[in-house]
XYZ file of C-alpha atoms in Angstrom:
659
model
C 354.220 14.486 119.239
C 353.982 14.120 123.001
C 355.706 11.190 124.599
C 355.403 9.869 128.191
C 359.096 10.137 129.120
C 358.475 13.721 130.237
C 358.288 12.988 133.948
C 359.711 15.102 136.764
C 361.945 17.952 135.420
C 360.695 17.600 131.857
C 357.322 18.891 132.908
C 358.661 22.245 133.961
C 360.281 22.674 130.516
C 356.829 22.370 128.918
C 355.436 24.917 131.387
C 357.968 27.484 130.167
C 356.681 27.591 126.638
C 353.683 29.984 126.451
C 353.154 29.025 122.832
C 352.505 25.450 123.969
C 350.368 26.485 126.915
C 347.091 25.139 125.534
C 348.635 21.746 124.763
C 350.816 21.420 127.835
C 348.560 21.887 130.831
C 346.200 18.936 130.139
C 349.284 16.834 129.508
C 350.955 18.159 132.677
C 347.841 17.534 134.742
C 347.625 13.957 133.474
C 351.278 13.280 134.327
C 350.935 14.757 137.788
C 348.079 12.381 138.573
C 349.795 9.197 137.350
C 353.545 9.562 137.684
C 353.795 8.309 141.298
C 352.234 4.990 140.339
C 354.760 4.519 137.522
C 357.962 5.047 139.495
C 358.710 1.335 138.985
C 357.875 1.496 135.276
C 354.747 -0.642 135.157
C 351.527 -1.204 137.093
C 349.202 -4.124 137.610
C 345.418 -4.284 137.181
C 344.600 -3.226 140.770
C 346.751 -0.132 140.390
C 345.098 0.616 137.103
C 341.724 0.619 138.822
C 343.064 2.902 141.558
C 344.351 5.394 139.001
C 341.082 5.468 137.080
C 339.285 6.174 140.348
C 341.578 9.177 140.967
C 340.526 10.653 137.596
C 336.879 10.662 138.814
C 335.686 8.948 135.608
C 333.130 6.191 136.192
C 334.189 2.831 134.770
C 332.909 -0.711 134.596
C 335.205 -3.381 136.006
C 334.405 -5.851 133.243
C 335.201 -3.455 130.446
C 338.457 -2.274 132.059
C 339.542 -5.907 132.643
C 338.968 -6.700 129.021
C 340.906 -3.629 127.743
C 343.710 -4.259 130.269
C 344.163 -7.847 128.957
C 344.216 -6.558 125.393
C 346.848 -3.933 126.356
C 349.068 -6.517 128.195
C 350.699 -7.857 125.039
C 353.350 -9.787 126.956
C 350.761 -11.384 129.250
C 352.821 -10.274 132.267
C 349.890 -8.890 134.260
C 351.338 -5.404 134.052
C 351.131 -2.463 131.632
C 353.297 0.523 130.723
C 352.475 4.193 131.102
C 351.579 4.378 127.382
C 349.305 1.355 127.775
C 347.538 3.099 130.650
C 347.096 6.245 128.591
C 345.441 4.091 125.957
C 343.085 2.571 128.558
C 342.213 5.988 129.931
C 341.448 7.404 126.514
C 339.412 4.323 125.589
C 337.257 4.601 128.721
C 337.101 8.400 129.151
C 337.723 10.194 125.805
C 334.426 9.553 124.134
C 334.754 10.718 120.576
C 331.090 11.750 120.242
C 331.507 14.110 123.206
C 334.838 15.301 121.864
C 333.173 16.098 118.511
C 330.540 18.151 120.357
C 333.292 19.945 122.311
C 335.083 20.962 119.133
C 331.961 22.484 117.643
C 331.711 24.782 120.715
C 335.440 25.580 121.202
C 336.936 28.231 118.904
C 340.380 26.545 118.888
C 339.157 22.973 119.543
C 341.254 23.040 122.766
C 339.562 25.292 125.261
C 335.987 26.453 125.894
C 335.873 30.087 127.033
C 333.243 31.113 129.568
C 331.183 33.036 126.964
C 331.082 30.021 124.703
C 330.011 27.794 127.522
C 327.138 30.173 128.272
C 326.072 30.009 124.651
C 326.224 26.202 124.640
C 324.055 25.970 127.738
C 321.478 28.349 126.298
C 321.341 27.153 122.693
C 322.092 23.421 122.988
C 320.978 22.564 126.559
C 317.862 24.751 126.464
C 318.710 26.671 129.624
C 317.815 30.262 128.677
C 318.199 31.562 132.243
C 321.919 30.614 132.427
C 324.435 33.441 132.762
C 328.219 33.716 133.298
C 327.849 33.208 137.026
C 326.211 29.771 136.514
C 328.766 28.842 133.849
C 331.617 29.841 136.128
C 330.157 27.591 138.814
C 330.181 24.649 136.394
C 333.805 25.309 135.559
C 334.713 25.442 139.200
C 332.829 22.176 139.811
C 333.891 20.048 136.847
C 337.179 21.362 135.486
C 340.019 19.277 136.975
C 342.889 21.349 135.611
C 343.729 24.332 137.795
C 345.349 26.401 135.034
C 342.187 26.308 132.997
C 339.988 26.886 136.000
C 341.969 30.066 136.937
C 341.351 31.447 133.455
C 337.565 30.633 133.561
C 337.991 28.129 130.777
C 336.928 24.558 130.315
C 339.199 21.887 128.722
C 337.765 18.785 127.184
C 338.490 16.994 130.468
C 336.119 19.395 132.259
C 333.562 19.362 129.468
C 333.565 15.473 129.592
C 332.996 15.480 133.328
C 330.164 17.977 132.969
C 328.435 16.080 130.121
C 328.553 12.784 131.999
C 327.416 14.266 135.341
C 324.023 14.492 137.029
C 323.735 17.993 135.530
C 323.220 16.412 132.070
C 320.982 13.534 132.950
C 317.781 13.130 130.920
C 315.548 13.429 134.035
C 314.820 16.994 135.072
C 316.553 17.924 138.339
C 313.632 20.086 139.387
C 311.377 17.047 139.273
C 313.563 15.276 141.821
C 311.935 17.189 144.622
C 308.234 17.749 145.399
C 307.108 20.605 143.136
C 303.426 19.864 142.496
C 300.479 21.328 144.419
C 299.967 18.953 147.328
C 296.909 20.727 148.814
C 294.268 19.150 146.595
C 291.941 16.317 147.789
C 293.489 12.845 147.844
C 291.310 11.667 144.912
C 293.155 14.110 142.627
C 296.429 12.179 142.804
C 297.903 9.038 141.367
C 299.224 7.051 144.367
C 302.027 4.514 144.203
C 300.411 1.245 145.272
C 301.430 -2.340 145.965
C 299.423 -5.597 145.743
C 300.034 -8.569 148.080
C 302.902 -6.569 149.566
C 303.888 -9.389 151.937
C 304.788 -11.749 149.044
C 308.268 -11.830 147.601
C 307.541 -14.582 145.066
C 304.480 -16.358 143.632
C 300.970 -16.460 145.121
C 300.651 -20.232 145.641
C 303.662 -21.567 147.561
C 306.031 -18.630 147.785
C 307.270 -17.095 151.042
C 305.676 -14.172 152.871
C 308.310 -11.859 154.248
C 308.604 -8.575 156.112
C 311.115 -7.409 153.494
C 308.148 -7.055 151.086
C 306.871 -4.145 153.158
C 310.261 -2.555 153.805
C 311.228 -2.847 150.147
C 308.007 -1.345 148.841
C 308.253 1.606 151.253
C 311.843 2.195 150.241
C 310.583 2.396 146.595
C 308.140 5.206 147.539
C 305.038 3.035 147.746
C 302.149 4.806 149.534
C 299.514 2.064 149.624
C 300.360 -1.346 151.112
C 298.112 -4.413 151.141
C 297.837 -6.613 154.222
C 295.909 -9.903 154.019
C 294.819 -10.660 157.591
C 293.722 -14.056 158.937
C 293.078 -15.576 162.330
C 296.266 -16.928 163.802
C 297.090 -19.165 166.787
C 296.919 -17.801 170.335
C 294.573 -15.042 169.273
C 297.363 -13.411 167.228
C 296.453 -12.446 163.640
C 298.718 -13.561 160.778
C 299.405 -12.264 157.265
C 299.526 -14.566 154.297
C 297.737 -15.377 151.045
C 294.700 -17.256 152.245
C 293.927 -20.831 151.132
C 297.380 -21.262 149.627
C 300.709 -22.670 150.806
C 302.397 -19.311 151.192
C 304.107 -18.897 154.509
C 302.676 -16.793 157.331
C 304.022 -13.788 159.197
C 302.771 -12.052 162.248
C 300.462 -9.035 161.756
C 302.181 -7.381 164.708
C 305.635 -7.567 163.147
C 304.228 -6.269 159.854
C 302.895 -3.162 161.572
C 306.233 -2.784 163.411
C 308.154 -2.824 160.118
C 305.740 -0.377 158.562
C 306.139 1.960 161.563
C 309.912 1.898 161.060
C 310.007 2.449 157.310
C 306.768 4.389 156.645
C 308.282 7.877 156.094
C 311.940 7.253 155.303
C 311.433 8.033 151.573
C 308.224 10.104 151.506
C 306.594 12.420 154.036
C 303.168 11.973 152.497
C 300.333 9.780 153.823
C 300.458 6.045 153.790
C 297.378 3.902 153.244
C 297.193 0.375 154.747
C 294.736 -1.610 152.650
C 293.416 -4.425 154.825
C 292.112 -7.548 153.152
C 290.413 -8.566 156.372
C 289.378 -12.173 156.990
C 289.758 -12.147 160.747
C 287.097 -12.876 163.367
C 285.853 -9.882 165.386
C 287.890 -11.071 168.328
C 291.179 -10.943 166.334
C 290.097 -7.745 164.624
C 290.202 -6.153 168.078
C 293.754 -7.415 168.448
C 294.596 -5.852 165.072
C 293.070 -2.525 166.213
C 295.169 -2.583 169.378
C 298.392 -3.264 167.433
C 297.626 -0.485 164.980
C 296.859 2.011 167.759
C 299.727 1.099 170.091
C 302.470 0.629 167.486
C 301.641 3.501 165.109
C 300.689 5.918 167.849
C 300.285 9.523 166.668
C 300.973 8.476 163.073
C 297.623 6.733 162.889
C 294.610 8.732 161.637
C 291.893 8.106 164.213
C 289.667 11.118 163.535
C 288.902 13.812 161.013
C 291.037 16.910 161.107
C 290.024 19.046 164.087
C 287.269 16.423 164.743
C 285.078 18.268 162.248
C 283.034 16.357 159.699
C 284.677 17.158 156.311
C 282.945 17.738 153.021
C 285.762 16.381 150.836
C 288.899 14.281 151.216
C 291.856 15.952 152.864
C 295.032 16.708 150.966
C 298.351 14.894 151.037
C 299.827 18.062 152.585
C 297.385 18.011 155.484
C 298.117 14.323 156.189
C 301.947 14.416 156.084
C 303.434 11.679 158.335
C 300.005 10.071 158.769
C 298.844 6.516 158.211
C 295.285 5.710 157.138
C 293.461 2.423 157.449
C 291.483 1.241 154.435
C 288.878 -1.360 155.444
C 285.185 -1.958 155.554
C 283.385 0.143 158.153
C 280.228 0.036 160.272
C 278.021 3.089 159.676
C 279.056 6.505 158.594
C 281.957 8.798 159.338
C 279.560 11.176 161.140
C 278.600 8.377 163.584
C 282.272 7.577 164.204
C 283.016 11.185 165.020
C 280.014 11.298 167.340
C 281.351 8.300 169.262
C 284.828 9.712 169.616
C 286.269 9.130 173.105
C 284.076 6.117 173.927
C 285.445 2.602 174.452
C 284.353 0.347 171.585
C 286.052 -2.843 172.690
C 283.738 -5.847 172.773
C 281.248 -4.265 170.370
C 280.638 -5.801 166.956
C 278.746 -4.426 163.932
C 277.181 -6.380 161.116
C 275.950 -5.501 157.639
C 274.911 -7.314 154.547
C 276.642 -7.267 151.176
C 276.129 -9.075 147.873
C 278.139 -12.230 147.439
C 281.154 -11.877 145.211
C 280.413 -12.625 141.537
C 282.269 -15.331 139.543
C 284.237 -12.650 137.716
C 285.360 -11.096 140.960
C 286.353 -14.523 142.224
C 288.683 -14.694 139.202
C 290.039 -11.264 140.157
C 290.344 -11.887 143.859
C 292.126 -15.146 144.761
C 291.991 -14.492 148.539
C 288.203 -14.746 148.661
C 287.480 -17.440 151.266
C 284.619 -19.167 149.449
C 286.912 -21.164 147.224
C 290.500 -21.966 148.085
C 292.870 -20.914 145.340
C 294.556 -24.273 144.960
C 291.271 -26.098 144.561
C 290.163 -23.445 142.071
C 293.320 -23.933 139.969
C 292.789 -27.701 139.897
C 289.245 -27.280 138.713
C 290.437 -25.038 135.894
C 293.232 -27.444 134.938
C 290.638 -30.222 134.599
C 288.759 -28.078 132.168
C 285.760 -27.516 134.359
C 284.300 -24.091 134.963
C 282.923 -23.175 138.412
C 279.093 -23.208 138.477
C 277.425 -19.864 138.255
C 275.186 -19.023 141.214
C 272.621 -16.382 141.766
C 273.802 -13.392 143.706
C 273.179 -13.895 147.409
C 273.587 -11.650 150.339
C 276.337 -12.335 152.928
C 276.746 -11.021 156.427
C 279.940 -9.278 157.405
C 280.950 -8.858 161.033
C 283.397 -6.132 162.008
C 284.773 -5.227 165.387
C 283.803 -1.681 166.134
C 287.294 -0.976 167.514
C 288.764 -1.646 164.013
C 285.871 0.037 162.200
C 286.491 3.267 164.188
C 290.016 3.446 162.751
C 288.632 3.820 159.214
C 288.222 7.512 158.599
C 288.883 8.705 155.000
C 289.276 5.337 153.286
C 286.145 3.255 153.826
C 285.956 0.313 151.438
C 282.699 0.042 149.543
C 281.761 -2.706 147.071
C 281.520 -1.362 143.531
C 278.165 -2.009 141.915
C 277.977 0.483 139.033
C 278.889 4.019 138.187
C 275.245 5.071 138.607
C 275.085 3.436 142.053
C 278.186 5.295 143.156
C 276.928 8.638 141.868
C 273.694 8.224 143.847
C 274.817 6.462 147.055
C 278.591 6.633 147.589
C 280.090 9.062 150.068
C 283.261 10.981 149.224
C 285.288 9.102 151.885
C 284.340 5.698 150.421
C 286.504 3.950 147.858
C 286.113 0.996 145.550
C 288.371 -1.918 144.625
C 287.855 -3.284 141.126
C 289.575 -6.309 139.608
C 291.540 -5.816 136.442
C 289.119 -7.793 134.259
C 286.112 -5.819 135.230
C 288.054 -2.567 135.198
C 289.347 -3.246 131.693
C 285.777 -3.812 130.458
C 284.573 -0.572 132.087
C 287.496 1.369 130.694
C 286.687 0.092 127.187
C 282.901 0.401 127.261
C 282.340 3.407 129.583
C 285.650 5.306 129.657
C 284.261 8.764 130.313
C 281.970 7.452 133.099
C 285.022 5.751 134.588
C 286.948 9.029 134.465
C 284.091 10.926 136.070
C 283.960 8.217 138.775
C 287.666 8.577 139.594
C 287.298 12.377 139.718
C 285.020 11.843 142.778
C 286.249 8.615 144.458
C 289.511 6.853 145.223
C 289.558 3.729 143.036
C 291.830 0.792 143.527
C 292.637 -1.740 140.757
C 294.106 -5.133 141.610
C 295.448 -8.031 139.545
C 293.232 -10.973 138.548
C 293.448 -14.085 140.660
C 294.767 -16.257 137.831
C 298.090 -14.432 138.034
C 299.449 -17.196 140.256
C 303.066 -16.288 139.425
C 302.498 -12.744 140.638
C 302.684 -11.288 137.126
C 301.362 -7.769 136.518
C 298.929 -6.079 134.177
C 299.842 -2.893 132.299
C 299.062 -0.056 134.789
C 298.919 2.518 132.025
C 295.428 1.543 130.853
C 294.028 2.321 134.358
C 296.038 5.536 134.889
C 294.463 6.652 131.580
C 291.017 6.751 133.183
C 292.227 8.386 136.420
C 292.446 5.390 138.730
C 294.497 6.474 141.739
C 295.492 3.208 143.429
C 296.704 0.965 140.645
C 298.187 -1.889 142.710
C 301.065 -3.965 141.276
C 303.115 -6.895 142.559
C 306.290 -4.945 143.412
C 308.281 -8.211 143.711
C 307.844 -8.988 139.984
C 310.279 -7.297 137.650
C 309.376 -6.469 134.065
C 307.811 -3.852 131.811
C 304.899 -3.165 134.142
C 307.068 -2.347 137.115
C 309.361 -0.322 134.903
C 306.377 1.823 134.023
C 305.386 2.111 137.693
C 308.939 3.026 138.798
C 309.369 5.471 135.899
C 306.091 7.260 136.461
C 306.644 7.764 140.172
C 310.177 9.154 139.713
C 308.288 12.440 139.237
C 307.405 14.825 142.044
C 310.421 13.908 144.145
C 309.601 10.227 144.252
C 306.979 11.069 146.907
C 304.468 8.468 145.684
C 301.922 11.125 144.893
C 301.389 12.689 141.451
C 298.798 15.348 140.762
C 296.546 14.128 137.974
C 296.155 16.245 134.811
C 293.337 18.793 134.998
C 291.062 16.734 132.645
C 291.176 13.842 135.080
C 290.202 16.107 138.011
C 287.479 18.265 136.545
C 283.925 17.049 137.411
C 282.636 18.223 134.036
C 285.370 16.439 132.116
C 284.509 14.849 128.795
C 287.958 13.169 128.530
C 288.247 9.622 127.264
C 291.556 7.991 126.357
C 290.014 6.403 123.264
C 288.900 9.569 121.529
C 291.212 12.504 122.091
C 289.487 15.892 122.108
C 290.724 19.080 120.475
C 291.454 20.453 123.971
C 294.627 18.362 124.292
C 297.922 19.898 123.331
C 299.948 17.374 121.311
C 303.723 17.325 121.502
C 306.228 16.472 118.777
C 309.104 14.550 120.350
C 312.414 14.031 118.581
C 315.100 11.756 120.083
C 318.488 11.485 118.446
C 320.161 8.316 119.675
C 323.899 9.187 119.451
C 325.757 6.419 121.306
C 326.032 4.027 124.159
C 328.744 3.805 126.806
C 330.038 0.828 128.749
C 326.889 -1.130 128.159
C 326.527 -4.277 130.268
C 327.785 -7.294 128.321
C 325.233 -9.903 127.386
C 324.756 -12.588 130.014
C 325.307 -15.085 127.239
C 328.581 -13.530 126.063
C 332.008 -14.883 127.008
C 333.671 -11.514 126.438
C 332.625 -7.957 127.020
C 331.073 -7.774 123.556
C 327.471 -7.534 122.519
C 325.472 -6.693 119.386
C 323.388 -3.883 120.941
C 320.249 -2.283 119.651
C 317.976 0.284 121.296
C 314.157 0.345 121.445
C 312.402 3.656 122.196
C 308.901 3.021 123.405
C 306.025 5.353 124.207
C 303.256 4.393 126.656
C 300.160 6.528 127.235
C 296.662 6.690 125.747
C 296.159 4.036 123.022
C 296.744 6.504 120.196
C 300.182 7.385 121.649
C 301.513 3.807 122.006
C 304.519 3.516 119.708
C 307.866 1.715 119.401
C 310.856 2.414 117.169
C 314.097 0.403 116.937
C 317.656 1.322 116.092
C 319.978 -0.698 113.917
C 322.294 -3.302 115.447
C 325.929 -2.366 116.189
C 328.003 -5.563 115.889
C 330.453 -6.565 118.588
C 330.588 -3.371 120.595
C 329.240 -2.997 124.107
C 331.862 -0.438 125.108
C 331.045 2.453 122.778
C 328.448 1.675 120.116
C 327.427 4.546 117.810
C 324.028 4.827 116.171
C 323.345 8.450 115.221
C 319.714 7.686 114.480
C 316.766 9.974 114.937
C 313.241 8.913 116.119
C 310.185 11.126 115.958
C 306.905 10.705 117.875
C 303.637 12.638 117.668
C 302.210 12.458 121.157
C 298.566 13.472 121.648
C 298.351 13.397 125.490
C 301.816 14.258 126.790
C 300.767 14.456 130.480
C 300.082 10.715 130.528
C 302.957 9.650 128.281
C 305.938 7.624 129.532
C 309.121 7.145 127.450
C 311.079 3.882 127.811
C 314.568 3.247 126.515
C 315.451 -0.436 126.231
C 318.868 -1.833 125.276
C 319.053 -5.391 123.967
C 321.739 -7.697 122.617
C 320.693 -9.316 119.314
C 321.361 -12.995 119.696
C 319.703 -13.974 116.461
C 317.232 -12.472 113.992
C 314.373 -13.616 116.247
C 315.874 -13.454 119.761
C 317.302 -10.637 121.837
C 318.803 -10.534 125.361
C 317.750 -7.686 127.701
C 320.696 -5.534 128.770
C 319.083 -2.548 130.497
C 316.283 0.039 130.477
C 315.160 3.426 131.714
C 311.664 4.797 131.882
C 310.495 8.354 132.747
C 307.538 10.684 132.129
C 307.802 12.604 128.858
C 307.334 15.927 130.628
C 310.178 15.089 133.029
C 312.651 14.882 130.151
C 315.376 17.534 129.799
C 315.965 18.890 126.347
C 319.373 18.952 124.751
C 322.369 16.550 124.975
C 321.551 14.109 127.792
C 322.745 10.933 129.415
C 320.152 8.175 129.830
C 321.122 5.888 132.760
C 320.335 2.185 132.502
C 318.846 -0.144 135.079
C 318.743 -3.953 135.302
C 315.599 -6.092 135.311
C 315.632 -5.903 139.072
C 315.925 -2.130 139.075
C 319.633 -1.957 139.942
C 321.493 1.070 138.530
C 324.057 -0.199 136.008
C 326.199 2.940 136.232
C 328.278 3.849 134.256
C 326.232 2.145 131.507
C 324.290 4.811 129.643
C 322.968 6.111 126.367
C 323.903 9.528 124.956
C 321.009 11.221 123.274
C 319.714 14.626 122.107
C 316.124 15.405 123.170
C 313.842 17.993 121.635
C 310.081 18.453 121.977
C 307.554 21.240 121.561
C 303.800 21.765 121.570
C 302.279 21.612 118.129
């Protein structure tokens, strides 16, 4: 049996025994790393953390603190070298990974290069791997020089490989832009924010510039700006007819200019909810032109009237204005180069319906606070006949609207007959949900042709979100969510747009782009290729302790959820592991039959069972089904607010194939 008194000269004795070579060099390596710290015999907690950092093994402070206290039997605040070895093994030497290592290693001690190649091909589903690639992995992850020189991998190297980015569940090739970005804009899902200026609720919460910076740093490509007349002829941004605070339109555009392309190179859409007078609209136009400069789209490409929307690729580093517009794009191009200041256009549009008032709280006809009070008293607003209203727009602002002209949605038939390709519709979630249920294929055919924005209903005063999946299912490109509100809906949004390099643009499946499509999410056709997905939930590692726990313990369980077309929605739950947040083991297998894999998202949720009827959220991770790696994989976990809880993770085996 090895003991830890072999420090200094004793190490060289072990090196002399070739028969003990396999055993000795991991032991020697370990001693070489730690022996300087133990010259005085014992170390404190801070030194323990420093040593663990030197081993390049991720650890959670809370878990290490708990194990340290348990190891410090004398309550002296220090531990021995053997105590530290126990802490290291508890944190690093995960038995489930060690079991896997032993199945691949002929002698259970070392993994030869050829065996590593076979493991990568057979278990990690990497058929293209050869000895060159395997040797690179050994060079990168094996910490013990003796093994590295012999092109071998010890368990220490195997552990570091299995817990690295190389073995994460999300495909590395999907972390960069890999999709065709040369298709028209309407063929992409676009990451979109609603009421981007708000960082809290929609009634009395603050408006803040951070809302724009934060959304852009999350890859958002469509921002909403509610514009109102401000003092001194200076427009302001806030949630109209509420007590939300106001911020300057100018500073909003300045922040957008700074952060617009830090995360994604692809075009940004500024969706203006414009309530300003023509005079202040001209001020807005000047700010947009002067601050955004060459980034602002002010004409069609090459000043030529297009026949379809441009592609994300052709609009890289460009910002488009989405707003109502006077006249046609042809007329705008014909006026190019003329000064439009002081000119105002006017057109008529039907008054907003009662249902749309419910969907759109910023409509000026009825202040939101008054509307809430009426509902609380149990009275419904009187229904009125549809009337026509006049809309005045400063030509200077109208001329900045090129590819994204807002057009009131009347019906699918009206759009087919009268809508131009560069016009888009905004539809409230209530109306959109009815259309998706009653006329799903018509909805899909509409979104094949036109950009379509969905926004939350006005009664979501606390800035809650709808489920975006139901609108992605019918091809809606601009499904706008309140980015400031954490929860399932934003988890789905974040998970979906991890794909394609986090660029904020995802090419829609072919059946959501084809003008002759017969696709409907409610009745899956034989043309779809279903996938059988199998997930073996093996273990958890350093899970975050429950917020209601006084120790580092929890009673964790895992939910595996599928979101997609209605037929694919599913949820399966593991058993509960009592009193173990550090290294729970499940070894349970879940199987899902997924009809439309291109639209499916997989969500892993870890909860702490507080009682038979109540669980506490610990962490989650969501990603597209087709972005999942096969084989043995680590699933990272994120908090409710989207913070990476590393090193908290799940260890799983993923396998799926077309049926």
